[in-house]
XYZ file of C-alpha atoms in Angstrom:
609
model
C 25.101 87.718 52.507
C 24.828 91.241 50.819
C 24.614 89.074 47.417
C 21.870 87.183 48.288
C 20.288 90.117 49.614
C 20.447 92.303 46.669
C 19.100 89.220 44.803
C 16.513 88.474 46.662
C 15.294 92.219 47.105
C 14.764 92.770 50.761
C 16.427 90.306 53.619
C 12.556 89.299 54.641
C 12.952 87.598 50.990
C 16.106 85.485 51.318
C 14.792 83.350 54.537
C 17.867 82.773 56.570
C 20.170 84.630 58.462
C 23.871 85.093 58.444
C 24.471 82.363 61.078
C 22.470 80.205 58.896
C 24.698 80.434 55.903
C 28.114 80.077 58.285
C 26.303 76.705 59.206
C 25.972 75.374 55.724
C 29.440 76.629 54.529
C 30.638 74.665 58.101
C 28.269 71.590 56.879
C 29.939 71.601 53.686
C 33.653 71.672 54.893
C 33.030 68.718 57.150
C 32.042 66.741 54.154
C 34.536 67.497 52.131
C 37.325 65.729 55.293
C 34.774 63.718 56.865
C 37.572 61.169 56.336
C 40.298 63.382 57.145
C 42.278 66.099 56.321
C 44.823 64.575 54.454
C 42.326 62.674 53.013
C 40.109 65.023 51.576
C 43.152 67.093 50.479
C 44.915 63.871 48.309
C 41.294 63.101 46.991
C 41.224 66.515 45.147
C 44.422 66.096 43.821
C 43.685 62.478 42.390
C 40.643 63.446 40.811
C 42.651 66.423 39.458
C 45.023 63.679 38.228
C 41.537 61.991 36.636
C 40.839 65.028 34.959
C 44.330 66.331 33.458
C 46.459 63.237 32.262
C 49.813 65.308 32.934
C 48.678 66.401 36.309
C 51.282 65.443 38.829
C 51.753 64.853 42.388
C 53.216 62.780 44.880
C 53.682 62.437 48.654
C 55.543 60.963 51.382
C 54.272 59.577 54.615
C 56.294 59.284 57.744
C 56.731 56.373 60.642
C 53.299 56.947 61.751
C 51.805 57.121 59.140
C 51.227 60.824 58.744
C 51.401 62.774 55.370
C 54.517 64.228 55.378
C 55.347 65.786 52.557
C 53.505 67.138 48.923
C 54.387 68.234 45.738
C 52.276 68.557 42.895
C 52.130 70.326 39.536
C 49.402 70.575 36.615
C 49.818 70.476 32.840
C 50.846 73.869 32.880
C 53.346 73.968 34.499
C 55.038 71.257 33.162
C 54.644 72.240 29.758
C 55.849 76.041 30.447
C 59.051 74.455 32.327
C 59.645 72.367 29.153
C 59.711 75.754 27.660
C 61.156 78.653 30.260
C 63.150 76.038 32.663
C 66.374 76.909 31.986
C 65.864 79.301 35.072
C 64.413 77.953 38.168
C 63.903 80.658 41.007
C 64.196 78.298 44.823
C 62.282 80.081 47.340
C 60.356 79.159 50.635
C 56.961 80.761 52.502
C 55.711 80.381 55.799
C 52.083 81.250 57.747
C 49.959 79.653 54.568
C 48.334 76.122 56.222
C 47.126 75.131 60.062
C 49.922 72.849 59.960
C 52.509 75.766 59.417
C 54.297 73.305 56.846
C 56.597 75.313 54.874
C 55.434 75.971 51.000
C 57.919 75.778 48.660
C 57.314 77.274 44.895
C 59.437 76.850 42.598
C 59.269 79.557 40.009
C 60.469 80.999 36.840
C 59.977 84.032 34.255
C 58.118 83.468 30.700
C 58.316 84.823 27.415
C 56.391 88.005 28.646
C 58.723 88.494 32.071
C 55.785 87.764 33.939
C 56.572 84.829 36.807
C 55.347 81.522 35.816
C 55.065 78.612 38.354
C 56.430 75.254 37.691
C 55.683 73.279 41.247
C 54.891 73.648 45.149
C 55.666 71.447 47.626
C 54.312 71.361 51.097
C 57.662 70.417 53.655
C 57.417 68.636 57.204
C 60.900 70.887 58.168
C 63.887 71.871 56.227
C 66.778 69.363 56.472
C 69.060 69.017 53.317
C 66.958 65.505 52.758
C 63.575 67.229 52.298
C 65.125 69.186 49.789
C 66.055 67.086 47.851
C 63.303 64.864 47.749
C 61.566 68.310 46.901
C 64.176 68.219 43.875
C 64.626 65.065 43.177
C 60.924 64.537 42.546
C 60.534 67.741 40.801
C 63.018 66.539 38.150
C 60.848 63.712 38.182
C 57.720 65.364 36.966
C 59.666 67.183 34.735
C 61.024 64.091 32.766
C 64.380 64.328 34.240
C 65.030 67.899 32.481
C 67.091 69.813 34.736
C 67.657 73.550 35.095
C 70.759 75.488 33.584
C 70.661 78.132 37.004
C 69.171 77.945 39.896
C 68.626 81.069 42.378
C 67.985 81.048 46.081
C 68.198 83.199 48.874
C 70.881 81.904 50.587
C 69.449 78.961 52.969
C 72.217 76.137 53.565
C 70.032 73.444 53.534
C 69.302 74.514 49.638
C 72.962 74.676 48.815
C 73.638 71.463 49.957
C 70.512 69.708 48.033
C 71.174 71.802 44.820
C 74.870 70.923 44.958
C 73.653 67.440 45.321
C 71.051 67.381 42.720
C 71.825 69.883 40.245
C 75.271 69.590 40.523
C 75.658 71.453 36.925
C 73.357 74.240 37.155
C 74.815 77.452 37.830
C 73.756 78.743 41.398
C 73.142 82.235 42.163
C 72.231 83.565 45.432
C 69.811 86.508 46.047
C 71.541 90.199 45.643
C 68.870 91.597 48.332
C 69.640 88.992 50.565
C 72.949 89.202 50.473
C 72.886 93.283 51.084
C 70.402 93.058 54.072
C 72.612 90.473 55.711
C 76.015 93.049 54.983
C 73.941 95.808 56.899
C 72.939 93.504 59.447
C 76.295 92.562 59.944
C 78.658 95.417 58.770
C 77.785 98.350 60.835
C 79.665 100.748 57.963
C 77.451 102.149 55.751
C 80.575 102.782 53.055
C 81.071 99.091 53.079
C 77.690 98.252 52.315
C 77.522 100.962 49.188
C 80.549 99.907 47.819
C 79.808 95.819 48.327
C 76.673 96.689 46.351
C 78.394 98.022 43.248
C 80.821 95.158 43.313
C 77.527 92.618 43.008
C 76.315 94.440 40.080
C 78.999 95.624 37.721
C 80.188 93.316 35.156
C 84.446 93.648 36.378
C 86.492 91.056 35.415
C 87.560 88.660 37.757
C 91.100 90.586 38.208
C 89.321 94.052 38.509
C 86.986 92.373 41.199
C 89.924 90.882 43.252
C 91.358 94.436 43.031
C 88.841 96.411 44.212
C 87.399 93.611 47.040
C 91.026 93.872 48.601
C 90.800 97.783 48.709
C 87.616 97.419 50.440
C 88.121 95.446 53.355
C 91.484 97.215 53.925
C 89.992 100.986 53.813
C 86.703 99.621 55.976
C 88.991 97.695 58.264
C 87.010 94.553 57.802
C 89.734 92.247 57.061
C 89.090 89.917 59.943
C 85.909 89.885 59.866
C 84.552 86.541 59.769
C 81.205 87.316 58.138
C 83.384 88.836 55.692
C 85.593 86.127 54.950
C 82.201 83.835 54.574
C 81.119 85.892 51.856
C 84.387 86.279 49.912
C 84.836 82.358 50.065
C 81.171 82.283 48.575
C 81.846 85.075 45.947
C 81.427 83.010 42.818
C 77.490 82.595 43.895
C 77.148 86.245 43.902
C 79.250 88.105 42.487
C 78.693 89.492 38.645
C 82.184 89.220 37.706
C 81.948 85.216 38.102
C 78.453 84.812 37.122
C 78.712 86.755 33.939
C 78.207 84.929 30.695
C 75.505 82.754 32.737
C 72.018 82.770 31.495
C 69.589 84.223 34.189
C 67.025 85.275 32.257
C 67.950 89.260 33.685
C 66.721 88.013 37.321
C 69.703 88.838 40.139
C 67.251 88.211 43.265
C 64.023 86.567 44.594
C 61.548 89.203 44.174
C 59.676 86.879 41.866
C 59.298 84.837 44.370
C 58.558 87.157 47.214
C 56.543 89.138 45.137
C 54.643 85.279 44.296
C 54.277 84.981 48.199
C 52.713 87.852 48.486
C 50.260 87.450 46.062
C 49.432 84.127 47.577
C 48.798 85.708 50.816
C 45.826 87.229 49.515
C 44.476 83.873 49.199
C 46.248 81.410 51.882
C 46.383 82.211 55.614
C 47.626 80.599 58.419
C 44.219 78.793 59.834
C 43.352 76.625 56.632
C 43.417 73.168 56.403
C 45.372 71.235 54.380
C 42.330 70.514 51.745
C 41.621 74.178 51.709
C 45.044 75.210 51.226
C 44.950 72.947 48.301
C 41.256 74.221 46.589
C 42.390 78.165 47.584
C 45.901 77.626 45.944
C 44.209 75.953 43.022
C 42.306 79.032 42.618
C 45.398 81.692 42.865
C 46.686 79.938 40.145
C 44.049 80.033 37.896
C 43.803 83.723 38.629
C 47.379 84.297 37.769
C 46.949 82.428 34.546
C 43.722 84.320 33.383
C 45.689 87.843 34.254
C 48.402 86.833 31.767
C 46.104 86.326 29.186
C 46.155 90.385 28.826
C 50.230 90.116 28.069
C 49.174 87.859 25.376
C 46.299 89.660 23.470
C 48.958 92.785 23.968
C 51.408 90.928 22.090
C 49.957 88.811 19.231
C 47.078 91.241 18.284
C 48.687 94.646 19.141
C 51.241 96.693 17.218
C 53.199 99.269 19.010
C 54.434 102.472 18.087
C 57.733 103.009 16.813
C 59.644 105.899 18.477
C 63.179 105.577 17.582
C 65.279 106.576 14.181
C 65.694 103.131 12.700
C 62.170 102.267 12.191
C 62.302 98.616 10.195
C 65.363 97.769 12.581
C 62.632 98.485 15.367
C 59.939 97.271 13.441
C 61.364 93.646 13.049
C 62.054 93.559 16.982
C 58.532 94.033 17.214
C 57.154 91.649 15.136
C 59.309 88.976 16.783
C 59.442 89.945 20.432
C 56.668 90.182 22.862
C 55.720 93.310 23.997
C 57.320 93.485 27.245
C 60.653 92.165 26.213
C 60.491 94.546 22.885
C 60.252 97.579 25.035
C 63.243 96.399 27.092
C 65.394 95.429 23.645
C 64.241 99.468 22.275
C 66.275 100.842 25.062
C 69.517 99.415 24.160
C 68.581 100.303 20.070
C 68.445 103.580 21.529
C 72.059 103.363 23.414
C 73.408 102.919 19.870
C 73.826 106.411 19.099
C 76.299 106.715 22.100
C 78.928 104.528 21.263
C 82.049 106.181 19.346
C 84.168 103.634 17.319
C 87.331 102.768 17.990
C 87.874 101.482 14.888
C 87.676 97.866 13.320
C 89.921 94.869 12.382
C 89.039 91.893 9.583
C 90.354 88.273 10.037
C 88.967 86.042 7.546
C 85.366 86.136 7.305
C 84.959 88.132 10.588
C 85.067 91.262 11.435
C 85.830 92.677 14.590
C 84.615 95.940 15.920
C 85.862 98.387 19.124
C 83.415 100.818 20.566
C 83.539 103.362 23.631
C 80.907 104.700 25.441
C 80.385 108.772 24.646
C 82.431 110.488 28.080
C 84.230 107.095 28.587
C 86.553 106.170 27.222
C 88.175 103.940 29.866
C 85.534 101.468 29.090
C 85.096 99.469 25.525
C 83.529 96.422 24.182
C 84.322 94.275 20.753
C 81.830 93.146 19.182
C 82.533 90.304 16.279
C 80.478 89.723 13.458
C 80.635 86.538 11.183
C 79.453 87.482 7.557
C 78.817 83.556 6.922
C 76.539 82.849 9.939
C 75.549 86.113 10.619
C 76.030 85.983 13.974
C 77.253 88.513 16.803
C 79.293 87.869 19.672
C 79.728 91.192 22.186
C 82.603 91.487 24.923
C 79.768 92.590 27.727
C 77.947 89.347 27.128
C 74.446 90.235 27.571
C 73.045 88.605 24.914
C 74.310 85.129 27.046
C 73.169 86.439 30.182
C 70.042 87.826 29.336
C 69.130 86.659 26.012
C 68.555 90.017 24.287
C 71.156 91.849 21.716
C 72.684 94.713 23.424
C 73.537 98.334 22.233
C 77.041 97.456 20.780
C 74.933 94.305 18.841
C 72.660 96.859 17.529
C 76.074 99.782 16.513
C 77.220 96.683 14.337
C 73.903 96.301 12.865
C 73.588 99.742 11.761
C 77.023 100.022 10.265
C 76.623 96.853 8.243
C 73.068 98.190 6.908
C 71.161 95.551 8.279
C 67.141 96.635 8.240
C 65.906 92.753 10.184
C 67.692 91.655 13.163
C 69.659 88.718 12.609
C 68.023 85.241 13.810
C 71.541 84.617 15.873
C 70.978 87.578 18.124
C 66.969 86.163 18.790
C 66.782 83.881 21.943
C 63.241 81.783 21.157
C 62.220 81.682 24.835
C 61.383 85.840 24.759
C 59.552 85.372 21.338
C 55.986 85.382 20.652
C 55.657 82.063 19.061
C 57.777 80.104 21.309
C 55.234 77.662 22.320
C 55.017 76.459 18.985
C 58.606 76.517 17.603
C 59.786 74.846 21.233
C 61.287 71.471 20.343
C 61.378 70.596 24.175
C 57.417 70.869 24.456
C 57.603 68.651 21.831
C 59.248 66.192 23.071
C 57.971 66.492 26.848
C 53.869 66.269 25.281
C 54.606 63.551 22.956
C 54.717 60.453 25.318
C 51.068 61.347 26.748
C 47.804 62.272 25.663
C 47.755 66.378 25.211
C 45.188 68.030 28.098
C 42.371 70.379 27.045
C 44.916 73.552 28.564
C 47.822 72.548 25.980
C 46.171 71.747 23.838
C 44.342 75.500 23.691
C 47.503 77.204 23.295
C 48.853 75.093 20.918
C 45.778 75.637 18.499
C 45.548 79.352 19.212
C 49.366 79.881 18.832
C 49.085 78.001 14.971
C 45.966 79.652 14.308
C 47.213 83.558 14.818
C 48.920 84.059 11.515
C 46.522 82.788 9.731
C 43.978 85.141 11.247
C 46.298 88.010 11.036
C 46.775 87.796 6.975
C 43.395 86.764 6.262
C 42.459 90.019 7.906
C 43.723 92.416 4.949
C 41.407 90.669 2.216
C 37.507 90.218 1.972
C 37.298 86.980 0.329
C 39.923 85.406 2.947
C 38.185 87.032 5.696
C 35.024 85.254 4.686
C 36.224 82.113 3.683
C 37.521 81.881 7.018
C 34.671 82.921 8.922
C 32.445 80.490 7.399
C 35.246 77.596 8.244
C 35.204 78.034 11.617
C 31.296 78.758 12.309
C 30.676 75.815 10.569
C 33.502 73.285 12.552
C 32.619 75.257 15.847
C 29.370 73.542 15.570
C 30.802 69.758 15.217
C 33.144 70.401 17.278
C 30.357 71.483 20.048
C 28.333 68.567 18.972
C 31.313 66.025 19.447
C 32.016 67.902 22.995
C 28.412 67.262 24.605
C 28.193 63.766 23.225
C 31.849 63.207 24.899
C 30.093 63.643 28.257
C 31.736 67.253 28.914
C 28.594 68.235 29.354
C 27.576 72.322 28.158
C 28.770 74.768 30.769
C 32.315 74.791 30.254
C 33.659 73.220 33.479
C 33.623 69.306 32.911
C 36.850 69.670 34.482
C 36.218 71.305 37.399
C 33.003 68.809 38.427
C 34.541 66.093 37.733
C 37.185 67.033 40.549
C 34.368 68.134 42.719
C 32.968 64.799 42.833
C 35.310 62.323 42.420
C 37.334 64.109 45.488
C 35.556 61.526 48.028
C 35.446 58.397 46.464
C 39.077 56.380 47.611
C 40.989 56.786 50.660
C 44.888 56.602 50.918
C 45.474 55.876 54.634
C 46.832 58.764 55.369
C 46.783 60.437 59.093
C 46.519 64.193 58.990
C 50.101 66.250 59.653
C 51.759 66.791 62.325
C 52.481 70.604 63.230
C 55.617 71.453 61.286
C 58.226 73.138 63.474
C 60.709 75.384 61.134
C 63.135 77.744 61.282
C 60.550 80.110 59.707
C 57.799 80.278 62.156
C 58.539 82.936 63.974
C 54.744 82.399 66.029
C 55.974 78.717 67.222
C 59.265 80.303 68.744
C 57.523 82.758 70.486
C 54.798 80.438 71.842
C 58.101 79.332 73.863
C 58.042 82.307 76.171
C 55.917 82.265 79.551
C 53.922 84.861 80.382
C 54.317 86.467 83.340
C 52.011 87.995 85.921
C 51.522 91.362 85.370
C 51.081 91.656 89.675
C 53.580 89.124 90.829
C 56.201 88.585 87.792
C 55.859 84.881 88.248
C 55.823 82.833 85.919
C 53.293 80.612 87.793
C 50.404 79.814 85.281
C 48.234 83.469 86.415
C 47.525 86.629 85.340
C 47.291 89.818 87.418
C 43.385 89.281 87.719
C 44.086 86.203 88.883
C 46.423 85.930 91.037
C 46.529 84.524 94.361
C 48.864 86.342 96.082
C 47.297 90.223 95.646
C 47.212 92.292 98.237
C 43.964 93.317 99.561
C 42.739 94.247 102.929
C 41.324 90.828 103.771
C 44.526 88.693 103.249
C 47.781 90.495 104.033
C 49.457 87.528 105.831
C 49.413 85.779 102.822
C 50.876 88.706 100.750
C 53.569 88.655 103.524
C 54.414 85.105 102.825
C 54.510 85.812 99.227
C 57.116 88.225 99.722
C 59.413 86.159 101.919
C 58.849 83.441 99.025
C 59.334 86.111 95.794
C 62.915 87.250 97.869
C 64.181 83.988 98.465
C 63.244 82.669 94.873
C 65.135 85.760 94.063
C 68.333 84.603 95.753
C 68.131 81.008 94.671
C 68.060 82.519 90.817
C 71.059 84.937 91.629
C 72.876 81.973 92.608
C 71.890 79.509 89.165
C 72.676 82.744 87.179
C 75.935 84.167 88.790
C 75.206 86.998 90.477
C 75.510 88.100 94.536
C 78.281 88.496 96.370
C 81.652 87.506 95.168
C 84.812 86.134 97.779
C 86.258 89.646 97.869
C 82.848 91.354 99.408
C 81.853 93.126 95.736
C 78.047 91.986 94.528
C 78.197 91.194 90.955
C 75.135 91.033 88.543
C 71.284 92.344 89.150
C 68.873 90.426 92.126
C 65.068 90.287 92.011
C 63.614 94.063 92.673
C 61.067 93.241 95.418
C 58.911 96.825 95.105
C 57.103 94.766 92.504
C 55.157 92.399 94.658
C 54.622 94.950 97.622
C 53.256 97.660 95.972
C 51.628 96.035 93.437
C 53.098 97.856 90.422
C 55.728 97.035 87.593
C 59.063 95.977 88.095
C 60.788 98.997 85.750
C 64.141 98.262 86.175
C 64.928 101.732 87.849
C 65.644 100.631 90.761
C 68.224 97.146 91.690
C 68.529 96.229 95.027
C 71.182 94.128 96.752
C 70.246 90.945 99.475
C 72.214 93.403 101.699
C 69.177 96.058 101.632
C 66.406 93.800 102.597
């Protein structure tokens, strides 16, 4: 309203009032479902579909007839999972729809460690089933390309529809879940320290068994059956199994909690299903335009080169992105720590031993292929992370290498990896490219040129004038098209097209899951804060109160409160026992007479009535 106000100049200039414009927005939202919820909310996503050929989404309806479940994902998506889905992050969110249906995202990290998402899904519960019709038809859309790991938080429902599905992805289960369920259920704080360090350090499997026996005997947990759960489940969490597995650095589900609560700031618990779906729409978009930053950063950008090896550094920085060049500089830096333990040559390899500086207990070897040029380290970072590590980079500098070798450079952490991917390729050739794809395609091919052309005049020029003079036949060719001049063709097209076919759908049912806390507690009666009944009142209310008008029927209240009282000791165990002792806690009767809360200070017997 303030808008329209400052606009206008004055509010005797804008000509309605604040109720006026609630009415309209109201107006509006009805005609968006007049034919239903479900309705309106499929009808965005078709015309969507209309308006992106790789747009995706499907749906299942139940026995009557009710949309049951969603999933859906745009061209992005698709196209950055043909690119970054070799790790898929499983999570689940609650309190985002009217319907409290549970919102899945499935997520990953891209080439600038920012989270990227590859699909939602809105659930009717969470059976093993629903998940994997969430997977199955995620696979689906993604042209039956699977994941190489898979993280969750822990749910068993998940571990039963990834071991299913993906039965040869590598499954990881959240770190932070893992510790918050030790402290919930290992009151020794020792324990919990120590469990810690054994999920994190890379031990090998012998070194783990080891040191996991020593704990539970010195925290006298042996017997513990939580305990034995999580030891029989140890090659899901545990580093010393999972090393050598790509994760892309990730060993929890912040990505995805941190997702959630971003989408928070956008979703709440009152929306409708067709909202949910034009609000989540938006928080994508959002996210997208905010990455845009970590691009410019990276392809237009140089940074500054701090360390002692300055063209070793330099050619990380030319091929990484920025964020992922700043976390490869840390272990060029390590380098200088290492102490050799000398070397051994077999052939055309070499093989190298280093120690850390002050530990010696510890060393890595590190083997180096003259022929291939290629680099293969004991701690195997570079194949769970994709990035060379320190003892990579001691070899480097020993063999006088000034360019890092292309061996030791994984392509999904490069700049240019959306147009070197092979998989993009392949997943964009079967169907027409969309407008979004197509963007990033031509920007990605076009940087390099820019960047030379930049250092000479006559380039520079020649340049210019090439694209001013295609930027207008291009624009032409756009507004004869039909995509009219303002830049969203896209969008209108969705906005009208929403309302013009119906499915059949009823709306949802509301969902009842494990995760809504606010359905469990809608369970519990209230009581009356005069009485304690639970008899449909409140203390305002209630018939039984004593004033000075109607004590005989407080009286009878309290013969009625007493004997209820006994009748409950009875169902629940409690009164007297055959040898004359009273056993449990009766109904205190104070609370009706005088009005005032039953505290619990004071129990009384059927013996002192």
């Amino acid at each position: 309203m303030k808008h329209f106000v400052i606009k206008a100049g004055g509010y005797s200039n804008v000509g309605f009032c604040i109720k006026d414009l609630y009415n309209r927005m109201d107006e509006e939202r009805r005609k968006d479902i007049f034919n239903g919820d479900a309705e309106g909310a499929l009808g965005f996503l078709a015309a969507k579909k209309d308006a992106d050929d790789m747009f995706f989404y499907k749906y299942h309806v139940d026995n009557e007839g009710r949309l049951a479940r969603l999933f859906w994902a745009d061209s992005k998506s698709r196209v950055d999972f043909s690119v970054f889905g070799d790790v898929l992050v499983f999570d689940t969110t609650y309190k985002t729809n009217k319907y409290r249906k549970p919102l899945v995202v499935l997520a990953g990290v891209n080439n600038h460690l920012n989270s990227t998402i590859f699909g939602c899904a809105l659930l009717s519960d969470e059976r093993i089933e629903t998940y994997e019709w969430v997977l199955s038809t995620f696979v689906e859309a993604m042209k039956g390309r699977k994941p190489v790991a898979v993280m969750t938080d822990g749910d068993s429902a998940m571990r039963r529809a990834i071991k299913n599905l993906l039965p040869d992805a590598c499954h990881r289960l959240c770190s932070w879940h893992l510790h918050r369920n030790a402290r919930s259920n290992i009151r020794c704080e020792e324990f919990n320290n120590r469990l810690y360090d054994l999920m994190a350090r890379k031990f090998s499997t012998l070194e783990f068994e080891d040191r996991w026996a020593r704990l539970v005997n010195e925290c006298g947990v042996v017997e513990n059956e939580w305990v034995k759960k999580l030891y029989r489940r140890r090659r899901l969490w545990a580093e010393a199994y999972l090393r050598g597995h790509f994760f892309a650095g990730m060993r929890s589900t912040q990505r995805c909690e941190k997702m959630n609560a971003f989408l928070n700031e956008y979703l709440n618990e009152k929306m409708r299903l067709y909202e949910f779906i034009r609000s989540f729409d938006s928080a994508i978009a959002w996210l997208r335009h905010t990455e845009s930053k970590a691009v410019h950063t990276s392809e237009n950008t140089k940074p500054v080169l701090t360390t002692i090896l300055p063209e070793l550094e330099g050619s990380t920085a030319e091929v990484f992105t920025r964020n992922v060049f700043f976390m490869v500089r840390k272990h060029l830096n390590r380098q200088g720590l290492l102490i050799s333990e000398g070397w051994s040559e077999d052939g055309g390899s070499r093989t190298y031993y280093y120690s850390k500086y002050g530990g010696h207990e510890i060393s890595w070897r590190v083997v180096y292929d003259r022929s291939m040029e290629k680099l293969i380290c004991s701690c195997m970072k570079f194949e769970s992370k994709g990035i060379p590590c320190a003892h990579m980079f001691r070899v480097m500098v020993v063999e006088g290498m000034n360019r890092i070798p292309e061996a030791c450079i994984s392509k999904r952490w490069t700049k240019g990896v959306y147009s070197t991917n092979n998989g993009m390729k392949a997943f964009v050739a079967d169907e027409q490219l969309t407008q979004m794809a197509r963007y990033g395609t031509l920007k990605s091919s076009c940087n390099s040129m820019c960047y030379y052309a930049s250092y000479m005049d006559d380039a520079f020029n020649d340049l210019q004038q090439m694209f001013d003079k295609h930027s207008v036949d291009l624009k032409e060719k756009w507004i004869e098209s039909g995509y009219g001049g303002d830049g969203f063709a896209m969008d209108s097209r969705v906005m009208n097209d929403r309302s013009r076919r119906t499915f059949g759908l009823l709306d949802p049912r509301v969902s009842r899951c494990k995760g809504d806390h606010k359905h469990a507690e809608s369970k519990k009666k209230r009581k009356c804060g005069h009485c304690r009944l639970q008899a449909g009142h409140n203390q305002r209310t209630c018939p039984y109160k004593k004033n000075s008008h109607n004590t005989a029927v407080h009286d009878d209240h309290m013969e009625n409160c007493l004997d209820e009282s006994l009748e409950k000791s009875i169902e629940i165990g409690t009164g007297w026992s055959d040898s004359g002792e009273w056993r449990g806690q009766a109904f205190a009767p104070q609370a009706c007479g005088s009005g005032g809360r039953d505290t619990g200070d004071q129990q009384r017997s059927p013996g002192e009535r």
